[in-house]
mmCIF file of C-alpha atoms in Angstrom:
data_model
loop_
_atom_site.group_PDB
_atom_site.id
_atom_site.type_symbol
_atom_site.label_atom_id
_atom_site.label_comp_id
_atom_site.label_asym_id
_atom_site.label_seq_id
_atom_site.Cartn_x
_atom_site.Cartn_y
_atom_site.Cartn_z
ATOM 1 C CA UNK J 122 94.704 117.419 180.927
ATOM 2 C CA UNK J 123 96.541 120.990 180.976
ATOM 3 C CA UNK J 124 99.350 119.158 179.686
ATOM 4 C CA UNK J 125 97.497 118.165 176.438
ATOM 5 C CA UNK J 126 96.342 121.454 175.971
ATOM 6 C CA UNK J 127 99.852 122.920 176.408
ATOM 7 C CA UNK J 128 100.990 120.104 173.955
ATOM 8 C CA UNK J 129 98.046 120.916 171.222
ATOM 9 C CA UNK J 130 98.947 124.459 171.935
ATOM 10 C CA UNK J 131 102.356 123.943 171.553
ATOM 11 C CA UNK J 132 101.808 122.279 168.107
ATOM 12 C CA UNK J 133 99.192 124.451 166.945
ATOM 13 C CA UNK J 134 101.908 127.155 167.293
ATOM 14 C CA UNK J 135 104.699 124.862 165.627
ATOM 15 C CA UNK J 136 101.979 124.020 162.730
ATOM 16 C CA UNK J 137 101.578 127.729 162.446
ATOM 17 C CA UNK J 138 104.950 128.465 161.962
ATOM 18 C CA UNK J 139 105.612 125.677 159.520
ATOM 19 C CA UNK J 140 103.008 127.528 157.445
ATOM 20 C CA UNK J 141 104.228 130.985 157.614
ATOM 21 C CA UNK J 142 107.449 129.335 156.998
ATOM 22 C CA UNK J 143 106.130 127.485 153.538
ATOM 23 C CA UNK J 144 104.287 130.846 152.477
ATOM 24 C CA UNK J 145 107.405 132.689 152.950
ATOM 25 C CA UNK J 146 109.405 130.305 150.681
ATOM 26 C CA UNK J 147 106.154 130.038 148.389
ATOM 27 C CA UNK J 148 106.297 134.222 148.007
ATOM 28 C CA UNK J 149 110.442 134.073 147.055
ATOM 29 C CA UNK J 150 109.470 131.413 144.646
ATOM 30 C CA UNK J 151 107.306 133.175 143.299
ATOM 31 C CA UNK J 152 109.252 136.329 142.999
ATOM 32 C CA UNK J 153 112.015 134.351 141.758
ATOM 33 C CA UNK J 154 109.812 132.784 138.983
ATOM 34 C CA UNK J 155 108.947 136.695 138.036
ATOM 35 C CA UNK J 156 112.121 137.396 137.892
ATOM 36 C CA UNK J 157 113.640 134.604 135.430
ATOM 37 C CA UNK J 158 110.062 135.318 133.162
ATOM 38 C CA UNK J 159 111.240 139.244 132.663
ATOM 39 C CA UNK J 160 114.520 138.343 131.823
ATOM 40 C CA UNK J 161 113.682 135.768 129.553
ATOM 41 C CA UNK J 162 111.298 138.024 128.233
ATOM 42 C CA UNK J 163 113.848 140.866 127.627
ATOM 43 C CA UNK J 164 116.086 138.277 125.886
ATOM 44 C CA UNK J 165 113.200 137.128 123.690
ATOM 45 C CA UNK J 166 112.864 140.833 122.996
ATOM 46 C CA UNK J 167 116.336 141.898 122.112
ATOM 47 C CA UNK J 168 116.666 138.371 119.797
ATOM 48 C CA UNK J 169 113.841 139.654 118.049
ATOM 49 C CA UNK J 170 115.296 143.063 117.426
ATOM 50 C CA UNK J 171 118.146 141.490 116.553
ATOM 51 C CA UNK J 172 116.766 138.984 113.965
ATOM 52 C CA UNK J 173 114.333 142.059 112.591
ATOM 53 C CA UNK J 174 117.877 143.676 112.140
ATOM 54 C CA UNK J 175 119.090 140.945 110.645
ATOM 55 C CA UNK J 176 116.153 141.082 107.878
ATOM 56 C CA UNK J 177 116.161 144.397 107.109
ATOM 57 C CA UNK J 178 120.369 144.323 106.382
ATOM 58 C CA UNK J 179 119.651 141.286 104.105
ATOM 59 C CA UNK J 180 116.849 142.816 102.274
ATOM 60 C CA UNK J 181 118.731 146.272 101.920
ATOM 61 C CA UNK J 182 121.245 144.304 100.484
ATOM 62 C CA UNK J 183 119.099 142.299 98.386
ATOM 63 C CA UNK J 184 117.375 145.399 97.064
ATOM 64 C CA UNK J 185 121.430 146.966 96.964
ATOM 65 C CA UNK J 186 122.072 143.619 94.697
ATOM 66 C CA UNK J 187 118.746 144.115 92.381
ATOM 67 C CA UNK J 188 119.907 147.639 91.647
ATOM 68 C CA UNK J 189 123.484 146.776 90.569
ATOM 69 C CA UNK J 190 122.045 143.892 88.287
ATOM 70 C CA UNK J 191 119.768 146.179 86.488
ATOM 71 C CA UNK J 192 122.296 148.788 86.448
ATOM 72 C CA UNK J 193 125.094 146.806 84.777
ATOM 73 C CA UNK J 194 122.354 145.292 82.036
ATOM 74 C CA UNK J 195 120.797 148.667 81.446
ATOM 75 C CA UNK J 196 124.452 149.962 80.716
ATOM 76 C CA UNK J 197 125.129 146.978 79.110
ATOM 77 C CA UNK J 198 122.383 147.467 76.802
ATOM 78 C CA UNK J 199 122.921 151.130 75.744
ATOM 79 C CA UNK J 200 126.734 150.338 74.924
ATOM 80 C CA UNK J 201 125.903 148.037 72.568
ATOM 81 C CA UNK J 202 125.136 149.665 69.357
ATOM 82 C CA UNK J 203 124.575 147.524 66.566
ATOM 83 C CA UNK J 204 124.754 149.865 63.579
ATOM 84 C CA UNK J 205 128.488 151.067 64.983
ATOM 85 C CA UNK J 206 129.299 147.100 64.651
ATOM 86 C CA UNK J 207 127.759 146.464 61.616
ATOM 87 C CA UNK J 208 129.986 149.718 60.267
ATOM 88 C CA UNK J 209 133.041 147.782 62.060
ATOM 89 C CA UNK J 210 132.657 144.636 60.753
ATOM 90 C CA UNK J 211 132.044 145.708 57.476
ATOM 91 C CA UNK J 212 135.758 147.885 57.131
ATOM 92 C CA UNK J 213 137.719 144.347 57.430
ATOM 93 C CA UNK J 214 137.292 142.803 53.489
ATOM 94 C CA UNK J 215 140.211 139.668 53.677
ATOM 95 C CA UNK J 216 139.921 136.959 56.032
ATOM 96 C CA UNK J 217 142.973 137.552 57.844
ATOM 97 C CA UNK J 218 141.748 140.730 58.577
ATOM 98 C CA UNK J 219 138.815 139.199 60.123
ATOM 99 C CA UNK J 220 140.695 136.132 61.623
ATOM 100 C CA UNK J 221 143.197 138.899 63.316
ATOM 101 C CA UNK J 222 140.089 141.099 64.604
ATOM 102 C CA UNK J 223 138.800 137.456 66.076
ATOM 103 C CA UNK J 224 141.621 137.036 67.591
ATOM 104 C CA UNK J 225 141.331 140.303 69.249
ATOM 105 C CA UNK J 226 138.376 139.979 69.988
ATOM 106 C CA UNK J 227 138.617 136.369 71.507
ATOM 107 C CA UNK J 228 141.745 137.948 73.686
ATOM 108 C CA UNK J 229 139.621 140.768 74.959
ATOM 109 C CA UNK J 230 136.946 138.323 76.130
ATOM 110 C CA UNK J 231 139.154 136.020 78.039
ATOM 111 C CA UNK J 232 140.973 139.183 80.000
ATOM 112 C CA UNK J 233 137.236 140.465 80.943
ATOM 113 C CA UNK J 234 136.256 137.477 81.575
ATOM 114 C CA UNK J 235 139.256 136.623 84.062
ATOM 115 C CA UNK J 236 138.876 140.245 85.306
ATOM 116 C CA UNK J 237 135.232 138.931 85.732
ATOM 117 C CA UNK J 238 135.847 136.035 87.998
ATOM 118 C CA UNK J 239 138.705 137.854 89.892
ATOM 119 C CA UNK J 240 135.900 140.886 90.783
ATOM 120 C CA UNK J 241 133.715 138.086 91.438
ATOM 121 C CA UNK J 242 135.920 136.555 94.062
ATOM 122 C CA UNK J 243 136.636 140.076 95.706
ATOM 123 C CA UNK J 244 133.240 140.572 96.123
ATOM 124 C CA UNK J 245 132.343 137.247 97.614
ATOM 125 C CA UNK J 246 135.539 137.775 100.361
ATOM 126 C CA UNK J 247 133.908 141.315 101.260
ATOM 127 C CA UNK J 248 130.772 139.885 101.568
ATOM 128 C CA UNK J 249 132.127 137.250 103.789
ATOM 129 C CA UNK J 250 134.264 139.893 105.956
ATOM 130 C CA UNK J 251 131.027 141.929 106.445
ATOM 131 C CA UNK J 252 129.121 138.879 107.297
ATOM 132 C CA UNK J 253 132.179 137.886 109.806
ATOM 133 C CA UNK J 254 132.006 141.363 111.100
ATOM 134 C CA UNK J 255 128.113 142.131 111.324
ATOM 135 C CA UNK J 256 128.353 138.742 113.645
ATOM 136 C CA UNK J 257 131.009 140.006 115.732
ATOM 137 C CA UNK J 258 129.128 142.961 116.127
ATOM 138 C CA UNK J 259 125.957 141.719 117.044
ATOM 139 C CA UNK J 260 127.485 139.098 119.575
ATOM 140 C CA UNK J 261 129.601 141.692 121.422
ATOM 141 C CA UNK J 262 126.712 143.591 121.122
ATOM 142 C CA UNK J 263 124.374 140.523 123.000
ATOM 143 C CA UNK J 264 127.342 140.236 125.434
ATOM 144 C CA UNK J 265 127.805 144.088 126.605
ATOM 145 C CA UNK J 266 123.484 143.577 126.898
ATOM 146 C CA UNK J 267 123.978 140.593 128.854
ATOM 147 C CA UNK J 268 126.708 142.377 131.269
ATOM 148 C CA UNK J 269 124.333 144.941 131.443
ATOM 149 C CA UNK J 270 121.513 142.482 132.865
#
């Protein structure tokens, strides 16, 4: 009968252990769990600086874009002054006066026009280069955070 007691004993002590054992590996799971949640919390953070970065570039730029628009009509508007073209139109008296001043006239709007599209072009490769670059900046950026972590 001792024997059994030692045995139960025995196990009681082995059952004991087992559970110490399982709330050990419960408490570094549980710390482990803690652990992934903050970081994925800080990366949640710093994607949502990142993307409210993102926002306020494009709207500065949007708001950039507006201004240049109005800008170019408004000074488009106050060159044109009808009374100086009226006074201009009305010099040339013989048709080949006015078919030459077409002519001119015709010339100077394909060369703006071309200078047009070529500014056009220019300004869509900088755009993409500062696009190209903002990204490179903002992934080295995430990278150098990430090292960090």
């Amino acid at each position: 009968m001792s024997q059994d007691v030692a045995q139960w004993l025995a196990e009681i002590k082995a059952l004991r252990q087992e559970i110490a054992d399982t709330k050990q590996e419960q408490e570094e799971a549980y710390a482990s769990a803690a652990n992934w949640r903050q970081r994925y919390e800080t990366e949640a953070q710093q994607r949502r600086v990142e993307a409210n970065m993102a926002r306020q570039t494009i709207d500065a730029l949007k708001q950039e874009l507006r201004q240049l628009q109005e800008k170019a009509l408004s000074e488009l508007d106050s060159s044109i002054d009808v009374s100086v073209l009226q006074a201009e139109v009305s010099r040339w008296q013989t048709i080949p006066e006015l078919q030459a001043e077409l002519m001119k006239a015709l010339a100077e709007c394909d060369r703006l026009s071309k200078a047009l599209q070529q500014e056009q072009a220019a300004h869509l490769q900088t755009r993409k280069s500062l696009t190209t670059a903002l990204g490179d900046a903002i992934a080295q950026f995430t990278k150098e955070q990430h090292d960090r972590d």
